[in-house]
């Protein structure tokens, strides 16, 4: 494994919220991490791990330092897994309102709003490339709930909770989120392969 001279791994993303949630997790697990804002090209694939791996390869080529990137997807059962790997594009186009409309119009019963939020973390340092995945199961709420949130947080209710991610405090969301499991798996590998 190649380390940078300052032993910091760069978290590369156009989305600062991801880094803000990743920082306390990684710090707590002994990983030194910094934020690098960049819009990375995404290959087209249905698999988050493939998209993340290619994004990390591009990010490493651009920065010349060890990087991690993340690719997330919200997979809604009644919509056959849509928006899945296209969640970012769908958020920018039809948004949450469009997703709720699709669900209301789908033939499924109103109780069938099951979904999975998944994260793939990819590490690349030019010699080593690894991906780590995790998911949480939940449901899509009937309407957006919660303030000061981002992305799909206002409509995703993880199993075992009655709040959307957006209604939770930062610690509760981090404790329940898809991102946490993937980051933990990465950190476990990273700190033991030093
Ligand atoms: P990158 O530059 O890192 O690719 P992005 O926001 O485009 O940033 P993704 O493609 O991985 O990232 O994200 C898919 C979508 O899911 C995007 O709209 C995110 O805002 C949203 N999302 C990811 N994690 C989320 C979370 O914890 N809560 C709410 N929305 C989330």
XYZ file of N, CA and C and ligand atoms in Angstrom:
613
model
N 0.840 -1.197 0.000
C 0.000 0.000 0.000
C 0.879 1.254 0.000
N 0.472 2.240 -0.815
C 1.242 3.496 -0.854
C 0.544 4.550 -0.013
N 1.282 5.190 0.889
C 0.717 6.258 1.714
C 1.220 7.598 1.202
N 0.455 8.671 1.424
C 0.962 10.005 1.078
C 1.934 10.431 2.173
N 2.741 11.462 1.896
C 3.759 11.853 2.877
C 3.121 12.301 4.197
N 1.914 12.903 4.133
C 1.268 13.329 5.376
C 0.357 12.239 5.953
N 0.347 11.063 5.302
C -0.469 9.930 5.757
C -1.968 10.253 5.822
N -2.403 11.155 4.923
C -3.817 11.518 4.861
C -4.404 10.907 3.594
N -5.569 10.277 3.724
C -6.250 9.774 2.542
C -7.303 10.807 2.153
N -7.355 11.125 0.849
C -8.276 12.176 0.385
C -9.640 11.581 0.050
N -10.686 12.169 0.629
C -12.070 11.773 0.318
C -12.531 12.689 -0.807
N -12.666 12.141 -2.003
C -12.946 12.969 -3.178
C -14.424 12.877 -3.553
N -15.074 14.034 -3.609
C -16.510 14.054 -3.916
C -16.925 15.468 -4.274
N -18.037 15.577 -5.016
C -18.615 16.900 -5.254
C -19.594 17.236 -4.127
N -19.817 16.268 -3.249
C -20.874 16.384 -2.248
C -20.263 16.429 -0.841
N -20.176 17.605 -0.296
C -19.523 17.816 0.997
C -20.250 17.084 2.149
N -21.568 16.890 2.006
C -22.320 16.210 3.069
C -21.762 14.818 3.348
N -21.347 14.153 2.279
C -20.814 12.791 2.453
C -19.572 12.843 3.338
N -18.685 13.778 3.047
C -17.448 13.899 3.818
C -17.754 14.285 5.268
N -18.691 15.228 5.454
C -19.012 15.667 6.813
C -19.492 14.495 7.671
N -20.190 13.551 7.042
C -20.644 12.379 7.804
C -19.538 11.338 7.938
N -18.651 11.279 6.947
C -17.581 10.267 6.980
C -16.478 10.629 7.973
N -16.226 11.934 8.114
C -15.089 12.380 8.933
C -15.101 11.821 10.364
N -16.209 12.001 11.136
C -16.169 11.486 12.509
C -15.997 9.966 12.578
N -16.550 9.267 11.602
C -16.433 7.802 11.617
C -14.974 7.407 11.399
N -14.363 7.981 10.364
C -12.985 7.599 10.022
C -12.008 8.048 11.102
N -12.219 9.252 11.602
C -11.352 9.770 12.655
C -11.391 8.837 13.867
N -12.597 8.436 14.236
C -12.780 7.549 15.387
C -12.112 6.203 15.191
N -11.886 5.837 13.949
C -11.279 4.528 13.676
C -9.790 4.660 13.326
N -9.264 5.867 13.500
C -7.813 6.059 13.345
C -7.346 6.322 11.931
N -8.262 6.767 11.047
C -7.868 7.082 9.665
C -7.779 8.601 9.512
N -6.639 9.096 9.044
C -6.507 10.543 8.790
C -7.067 10.832 7.408
N -8.042 11.740 7.334
C -8.746 11.974 6.072
C -8.931 13.468 5.837
N -8.879 13.883 4.554
C -9.118 15.279 4.184
C -10.084 15.317 3.007
N -10.713 16.495 2.820
C -11.714 16.605 1.743
C -11.103 17.219 0.495
N -11.417 16.648 -0.642
C -10.992 17.185 -1.930
C -12.232 17.271 -2.819
N -12.630 18.518 -3.114
C -13.842 18.672 -3.919
C -13.534 18.446 -5.392
N -14.248 17.533 -6.019
C -14.083 17.319 -7.462
C -15.313 16.615 -7.995
N -15.660 16.974 -9.208
C -16.758 16.305 -9.894
C -16.117 15.218 -10.745
N -16.361 13.980 -10.394
C -15.693 12.874 -11.096
C -16.625 12.248 -12.114
N -16.028 11.867 -13.225
C -16.817 11.205 -14.261
C -17.250 9.824 -13.771
N -18.500 9.452 -14.071
C -18.974 8.143 -13.623
C -19.212 7.241 -14.816
N -18.692 6.021 -14.753
C -18.984 5.058 -15.815
C -20.428 4.590 -15.624
N -21.027 4.116 -16.714
C -22.398 3.643 -16.584
C -22.392 2.176 -16.194
N -23.023 1.868 -15.079
C -23.105 0.487 -14.623
C -24.256 0.404 -13.638
N -24.830 -0.801 -13.472
C -25.877 -0.978 -12.464
C -25.266 -1.259 -11.105
N -23.960 -1.455 -11.081
C -23.307 -1.846 -9.825
C -22.533 -0.699 -9.201
N -22.921 -0.356 -7.981
C -22.265 0.757 -7.294
C -20.770 0.528 -7.147
N -20.377 -0.728 -6.858
C -18.952 -1.004 -6.623
C -18.129 -0.744 -7.885
N -18.693 -1.050 -9.052
C -17.982 -0.817 -10.313
C -17.834 0.691 -10.551
N -18.908 1.420 -10.299
C -18.865 2.880 -10.490
C -17.850 3.493 -9.522
N -17.900 3.048 -8.265
C -16.992 3.606 -7.250
C -15.538 3.290 -7.606
N -15.285 2.075 -8.038
C -13.897 1.679 -8.352
C -13.324 2.546 -9.467
N -14.128 2.794 -10.505
C -13.649 3.609 -11.635
C -13.497 5.079 -11.235
N -14.429 5.537 -10.392
C -14.335 6.922 -9.900
C -13.053 7.106 -9.092
N -12.717 6.094 -8.279
C -11.502 6.186 -7.456
C -10.263 6.166 -8.340
N -10.314 5.362 -9.397
C -9.160 5.309 -10.315
C -8.940 6.690 -10.953
N -10.037 7.303 -11.414
C -9.953 8.655 -12.003
C -9.445 9.667 -11.001
N -9.963 9.582 -9.767
C -9.580 10.544 -8.733
C -8.101 10.405 -8.426
N -7.617 9.179 -8.341
C -6.196 8.987 -8.056
C -5.334 9.532 -9.181
N -5.783 9.294 -10.427
C -5.017 9.815 -11.578
C -4.929 11.330 -11.514
N -6.038 11.961 -11.121
C -6.065 13.428 -11.070
C -5.222 13.983 -9.945
N -5.257 13.349 -8.793
C -4.593 13.928 -7.609
C -3.212 13.354 -7.338
N -2.982 12.139 -7.798
C -1.692 11.500 -7.542
C -1.468 11.174 -6.077
N -2.562 10.990 -5.341
C -2.460 10.662 -3.912
C -3.465 9.549 -3.592
N -3.292 8.871 -2.466
C -4.286 7.871 -2.075
C -5.657 8.520 -1.877
N -6.687 7.918 -2.426
C -8.036 8.513 -2.379
C -9.069 7.474 -1.952
N -10.172 7.981 -1.389
C -11.384 7.186 -1.329
C -12.506 7.981 -1.966
N -13.423 7.274 -2.597
C -14.633 7.895 -3.128
C -15.797 7.013 -2.684
N -16.992 7.573 -2.861
C -18.165 6.815 -2.444
C -19.199 6.883 -3.537
N -19.900 5.798 -3.775
C -21.047 5.850 -4.672
C -22.234 5.234 -3.955
N -23.353 5.966 -3.940
C -24.539 5.527 -3.204
C -25.703 5.313 -4.143
N -26.645 4.523 -3.690
C -27.861 4.346 -4.474
C -29.029 3.976 -3.590
N -30.190 4.520 -3.935
C -31.436 4.190 -3.249
C -32.222 3.255 -4.170
N -32.465 2.040 -3.713
C -33.115 1.010 -4.528
C -34.519 0.777 -3.977
N -35.545 1.195 -4.747
C -36.924 1.109 -4.262
C -37.608 -0.104 -4.900
N -38.108 -1.002 -4.025
C -38.634 -2.290 -4.526
C -39.772 -2.129 -5.509
N -40.763 -1.290 -5.159
C -41.943 -1.163 -6.021
C -41.584 -0.565 -7.387
N -40.402 0.040 -7.495
C -39.968 0.627 -8.778
C -38.885 -0.242 -9.429
N -38.823 -1.508 -9.022
C -37.855 -2.426 -9.631
C -36.409 -2.028 -9.357
N -36.176 -1.357 -8.228
C -34.798 -0.986 -7.873
C -34.406 0.421 -8.300
N -35.281 1.099 -9.032
C -35.043 2.491 -9.436
C -35.058 3.381 -8.197
N -34.283 4.443 -8.094
C -33.294 4.956 -9.049
C -31.918 4.264 -8.976
N -31.649 3.478 -7.935
C -30.426 2.667 -7.882
C -29.166 3.446 -8.199
N -28.397 2.907 -9.147
C -27.112 3.532 -9.496
C -27.294 4.912 -10.149
N -28.532 5.263 -10.463
C -28.793 6.560 -11.115
C -29.368 7.579 -10.128
N -29.202 7.323 -8.844
C -29.841 8.158 -7.814
C -29.433 9.617 -7.873
N -28.180 9.884 -8.223
C -27.711 11.255 -8.263
C -28.395 12.001 -9.414
N -28.434 11.376 -10.570
C -29.070 11.967 -11.754
C -30.568 12.195 -11.495
N -31.206 11.220 -10.893
C -32.646 11.321 -10.619
C -32.924 12.442 -9.621
N -32.036 12.576 -8.638
C -32.197 13.676 -7.670
C -32.097 15.025 -8.375
N -31.166 15.133 -9.327
C -30.976 16.405 -10.037
C -32.097 16.689 -11.038
N -32.824 15.663 -11.448
C -33.844 15.857 -12.477
C -35.256 15.858 -11.880
N -35.816 14.682 -11.578
C -37.197 14.677 -11.059
C -37.255 14.909 -9.542
N -36.145 14.634 -8.846
C -36.068 14.898 -7.403
C -37.001 14.028 -6.584
N -37.092 14.384 -5.315
C -37.927 13.602 -4.388
C -39.395 13.646 -4.811
N -39.838 14.813 -5.270
C -41.244 14.940 -5.673
C -41.559 13.953 -6.795
N -40.630 13.811 -7.725
C -40.833 12.887 -8.849
C -40.879 11.445 -8.382
N -40.009 11.097 -7.450
C -39.981 9.727 -6.915
C -41.310 9.412 -6.204
N -41.791 10.367 -5.394
C -43.042 10.124 -4.663
C -44.214 9.979 -5.637
N -44.176 10.744 -6.704
C -45.239 10.647 -7.713
C -45.218 9.267 -8.378
N -44.016 8.805 -8.709
C -43.881 7.481 -9.324
C -44.424 6.406 -8.389
N -44.119 6.545 -7.100
C -44.575 5.536 -6.130
C -46.096 5.570 -5.985
N -46.660 6.776 -5.990
C -48.117 6.882 -5.880
C -48.787 6.272 -7.105
N -48.123 6.390 -8.230
C -48.706 5.875 -9.471
C -48.399 4.411 -9.710
N -47.510 3.828 -8.911
C -47.148 2.426 -9.167
C -48.277 1.532 -8.675
N -48.364 0.331 -9.255
C -49.508 -0.538 -8.968
C -49.410 -1.164 -7.574
N -48.242 -0.988 -6.931
C -48.058 -1.648 -5.634
C -48.977 -1.024 -4.582
N -49.237 -1.785 -3.525
C -50.079 -1.265 -2.453
C -49.304 -0.174 -1.706
N -50.044 0.660 -0.978
C -49.367 1.773 -0.312
C -48.429 1.272 0.783
N -48.612 0.025 1.230
C -47.731 -0.493 2.282
C -46.412 -0.982 1.689
N -46.352 -1.101 0.362
C -45.162 -1.668 -0.268
C -44.213 -0.544 -0.704
N -43.581 0.079 0.251
C -42.660 1.182 -0.070
C -41.262 0.833 0.401
N -40.961 -0.475 0.350
C -39.681 -0.932 0.871
C -38.526 -0.473 -0.022
N -37.398 -0.177 0.605
C -36.243 0.308 -0.153
C -34.966 -0.087 0.565
N -33.880 0.050 -0.165
C -32.558 -0.221 0.415
C -31.666 0.941 0.012
N -30.924 1.459 0.980
C -29.949 2.517 0.687
C -28.578 1.852 0.760
N -27.802 1.928 -0.304
C -26.514 1.228 -0.340
C -25.377 2.198 -0.603
N -24.220 1.828 -0.076
C -23.010 2.637 -0.274
C -21.866 1.735 -0.698
N -21.092 2.203 -1.665
C -19.839 1.522 -2.017
C -18.712 2.533 -1.847
N -17.738 2.163 -1.030
C -16.544 2.988 -0.825
C -15.419 2.348 -1.625
N -14.709 3.143 -2.414
C -13.570 2.594 -3.162
C -12.312 3.347 -2.783
N -11.254 2.575 -2.576
C -9.937 3.122 -2.254
C -9.021 2.869 -3.438
N -8.167 3.855 -3.762
C -7.179 3.660 -4.831
C -5.927 4.465 -4.505
N -4.779 3.806 -4.535
C -3.527 4.551 -4.316
C -2.555 4.347 -5.475
N -3.074 3.844 -6.574
C -2.229 3.634 -7.751
C -1.663 2.226 -7.806
N -1.499 1.589 -6.640
C -1.030 0.202 -6.687
C -2.106 -0.728 -6.148
N -2.948 -0.203 -5.282
C -3.986 -1.030 -4.666
C -5.360 -0.415 -4.920
N -6.339 -1.260 -5.236
C -7.697 -0.797 -5.463
C -8.644 -1.749 -4.728
N -9.498 -1.191 -3.859
C -10.401 -2.028 -3.052
C -11.773 -1.383 -2.967
N -12.814 -2.198 -2.865
C -14.150 -1.624 -2.638
C -14.799 -2.297 -1.422
N -15.646 -1.546 -0.751
C -16.321 -1.997 0.466
C -17.771 -1.544 0.377
N -18.698 -2.466 0.633
C -20.109 -2.122 0.460
C -20.928 -2.371 1.721
N -21.983 -1.599 1.883
C -22.930 -1.837 2.977
C -24.294 -1.267 2.585
N -25.339 -1.804 3.211
C -26.697 -1.346 2.911
C -27.511 -1.248 4.192
N -28.522 -0.410 4.159
C -29.552 -0.455 5.204
C -30.903 -0.565 4.518
N -31.781 -1.320 5.170
C -33.128 -1.479 4.630
C -34.064 -0.498 5.318
N -35.130 -0.127 4.596
C -36.074 0.815 5.176
C -37.279 0.979 4.280
N -37.988 2.091 4.465
C -39.160 2.380 3.638
C -39.120 3.848 3.200
N -39.882 4.121 2.160
C -40.006 5.505 1.672
C -41.260 6.116 2.298
N -41.095 7.261 2.962
C -42.238 7.896 3.636
C -43.235 8.426 2.599
N -44.459 8.676 3.062
C -45.510 9.164 2.152
C -45.206 10.583 1.669
N -44.533 11.359 2.534
C -44.195 12.750 2.200
C -42.846 13.081 2.831
N -42.139 14.098 2.317
C -40.854 14.473 2.926
C -41.057 14.948 4.367
N -40.147 14.553 5.250
C -40.211 14.968 6.655
C -38.819 15.311 7.158
N -38.713 16.434 7.877
C -37.438 16.808 8.484
C -36.851 18.028 7.812
N -35.990 18.697 8.566
C -35.404 19.933 8.049
C -33.906 19.818 7.933
N -33.309 20.834 7.308
C -31.849 20.934 7.212
C -31.237 19.632 6.740
N -31.812 19.063 5.709
C -31.328 17.759 5.291
C -30.779 17.854 3.875
N -30.364 16.739 3.348
C -29.829 16.724 1.988
C -30.248 15.416 1.319
N -30.132 15.397 0.010
C -30.406 14.195 -0.767
C -31.756 13.567 -0.436
N -31.741 12.246 -0.262
C -32.971 11.494 -0.017
C -33.316 11.406 1.474
N -32.581 12.099 2.322
C -32.812 12.013 3.768
C -34.274 12.261 4.185
N -34.991 13.215 3.556
C -36.356 13.489 4.027
C -37.356 12.360 3.771
N -37.013 11.360 2.949
C -38.012 10.317 2.650
C -37.559 8.909 3.039
N -36.347 8.749 3.560
C -35.891 7.389 3.894
C -36.018 7.134 5.393
N -36.819 6.113 5.745
C -37.016 5.711 7.143
C -36.360 4.341 7.331
N -35.210 4.276 8.044
C -34.560 2.980 8.213
C -35.400 2.048 9.083
N -35.290 0.744 8.846
C -36.029 -0.238 9.636
C -35.726 -0.053 11.117
N -36.752 -0.241 11.930
C -36.571 -0.146 13.378
C -36.701 1.282 13.896
N -36.973 2.233 13.011
C -37.102 3.646 13.415
C -38.429 4.170 12.867
N -38.916 5.269 13.464
C -40.076 5.888 12.827
C -39.750 7.257 12.252
N -38.475 7.644 12.363
C -38.046 8.940 11.814
C -37.365 8.757 10.464
N -37.502 9.771 9.597
C -36.677 9.777 8.381
C -35.250 10.156 8.800
N -34.284 9.901 7.931
C -32.902 10.329 8.212
C -32.865 11.834 8.524
N -33.720 12.596 7.821
C -33.706 14.053 7.986
C -34.244 14.499 9.346
N -35.042 13.643 9.982
C -35.588 14.007 11.296
C -34.640 13.631 12.433
N -33.572 12.908 12.093
C -32.632 12.464 13.124
C -31.552 13.515 13.349
N -30.945 13.483 14.514
C -29.752 14.299 14.743
C -28.591 13.660 13.994
N -27.485 14.416 13.817
C -26.365 13.876 13.041
C -25.845 12.536 13.574
N -25.751 12.392 14.897
C -25.202 11.143 15.449
C -26.126 9.967 15.183
N -27.432 10.212 15.318
C -28.383 9.118 15.088
C -28.380 8.703 13.624
N -28.284 9.702 12.740
C -28.251 9.350 11.320
C -26.986 8.554 11.004
N -25.860 9.023 11.494
C -24.596 8.326 11.226
C -24.677 6.893 11.761
N -25.291 6.721 12.933
C -25.415 5.386 13.516
C -26.257 4.459 12.673
N -27.197 5.015 11.897
C -28.142 4.164 11.162
C -27.842 4.098 9.671
N -26.827 4.822 9.198
C -26.704 5.018 7.753
C -25.899 3.942 7.011
N -26.224 3.796 5.757
C -25.540 2.905 4.820
C -24.038 3.216 4.738
N -23.715 4.506 4.802
C -22.329 4.975 4.672
C -21.437 4.381 5.762
N -21.983 4.311 6.989
C -21.181 3.911 8.142
C -20.609 2.506 7.993
N -21.454 1.560 7.568
C -20.987 0.171 7.446
C -19.860 0.053 6.434
N -19.994 0.744 5.310
C -18.969 0.653 4.257
C -17.675 1.320 4.728
N -17.795 2.440 5.436
C -16.590 3.133 5.935
C -15.884 2.305 7.002
N -16.677 1.642 7.849
C -16.074 0.794 8.892
C -15.272 -0.324 8.260
N -15.844 -0.945 7.228
C -15.149 -2.060 6.558
C -13.856 -1.549 5.922
N -13.937 -0.364 5.304
C -12.733 0.225 4.712
C -11.681 0.473 5.801
N -12.089 1.124 6.884
C -11.132 1.528 7.930
C -10.463 0.308 8.556
N -11.247 -0.726 8.767
C -10.694 -1.951 9.358
C -9.566 -2.499 8.484
N -9.826 -2.521 7.186
C -8.798 -3.001 6.254
C -7.600 -2.052 6.215
N -7.884 -0.747 6.141
C -6.843 0.270 5.941
C -5.875 0.324 7.127
N -6.411 0.327 8.340
C -5.514 0.476 9.499
C -4.708 -0.795 9.754
N -5.229 -1.934 9.304
C -4.467 -3.168 9.541
C -3.508 -3.474 8.399
N -3.621 -2.752 7.253
C -2.674 -3.030 6.182
C -1.595 -1.960 6.064
N -1.409 -1.205 7.119
C -0.403 -0.126 7.103
C 1.000 -0.702 6.983
P -20.121 12.372 -5.827
O -19.445 13.583 -6.360
O -19.407 11.804 -4.626
O -20.425 11.318 -6.849
P -23.060 12.540 -5.582
O -23.941 13.320 -4.652
O -23.323 12.637 -7.040
O -21.548 12.916 -5.221
P -23.756 9.660 -5.451
O -23.896 9.449 -6.897
O -22.990 8.646 -4.685
O -23.086 11.051 -5.090
O -25.139 9.811 -4.689
C -26.343 9.324 -5.124
C -27.462 10.184 -4.599
O -27.810 9.730 -3.305
C -27.138 11.675 -4.499
O -28.280 12.400 -4.912
C -26.905 11.882 -3.012
O -27.271 13.176 -2.596
C -27.831 10.829 -2.413
N -27.349 10.342 -1.119
C -26.246 9.596 -0.886
N -26.076 9.357 0.426
C -27.114 9.981 1.044
C -27.503 10.141 2.381
O -26.802 9.643 3.383
N -28.614 10.847 2.625
C -29.318 11.389 1.637
N -29.030 11.305 0.358
C -27.923 10.609 0.050
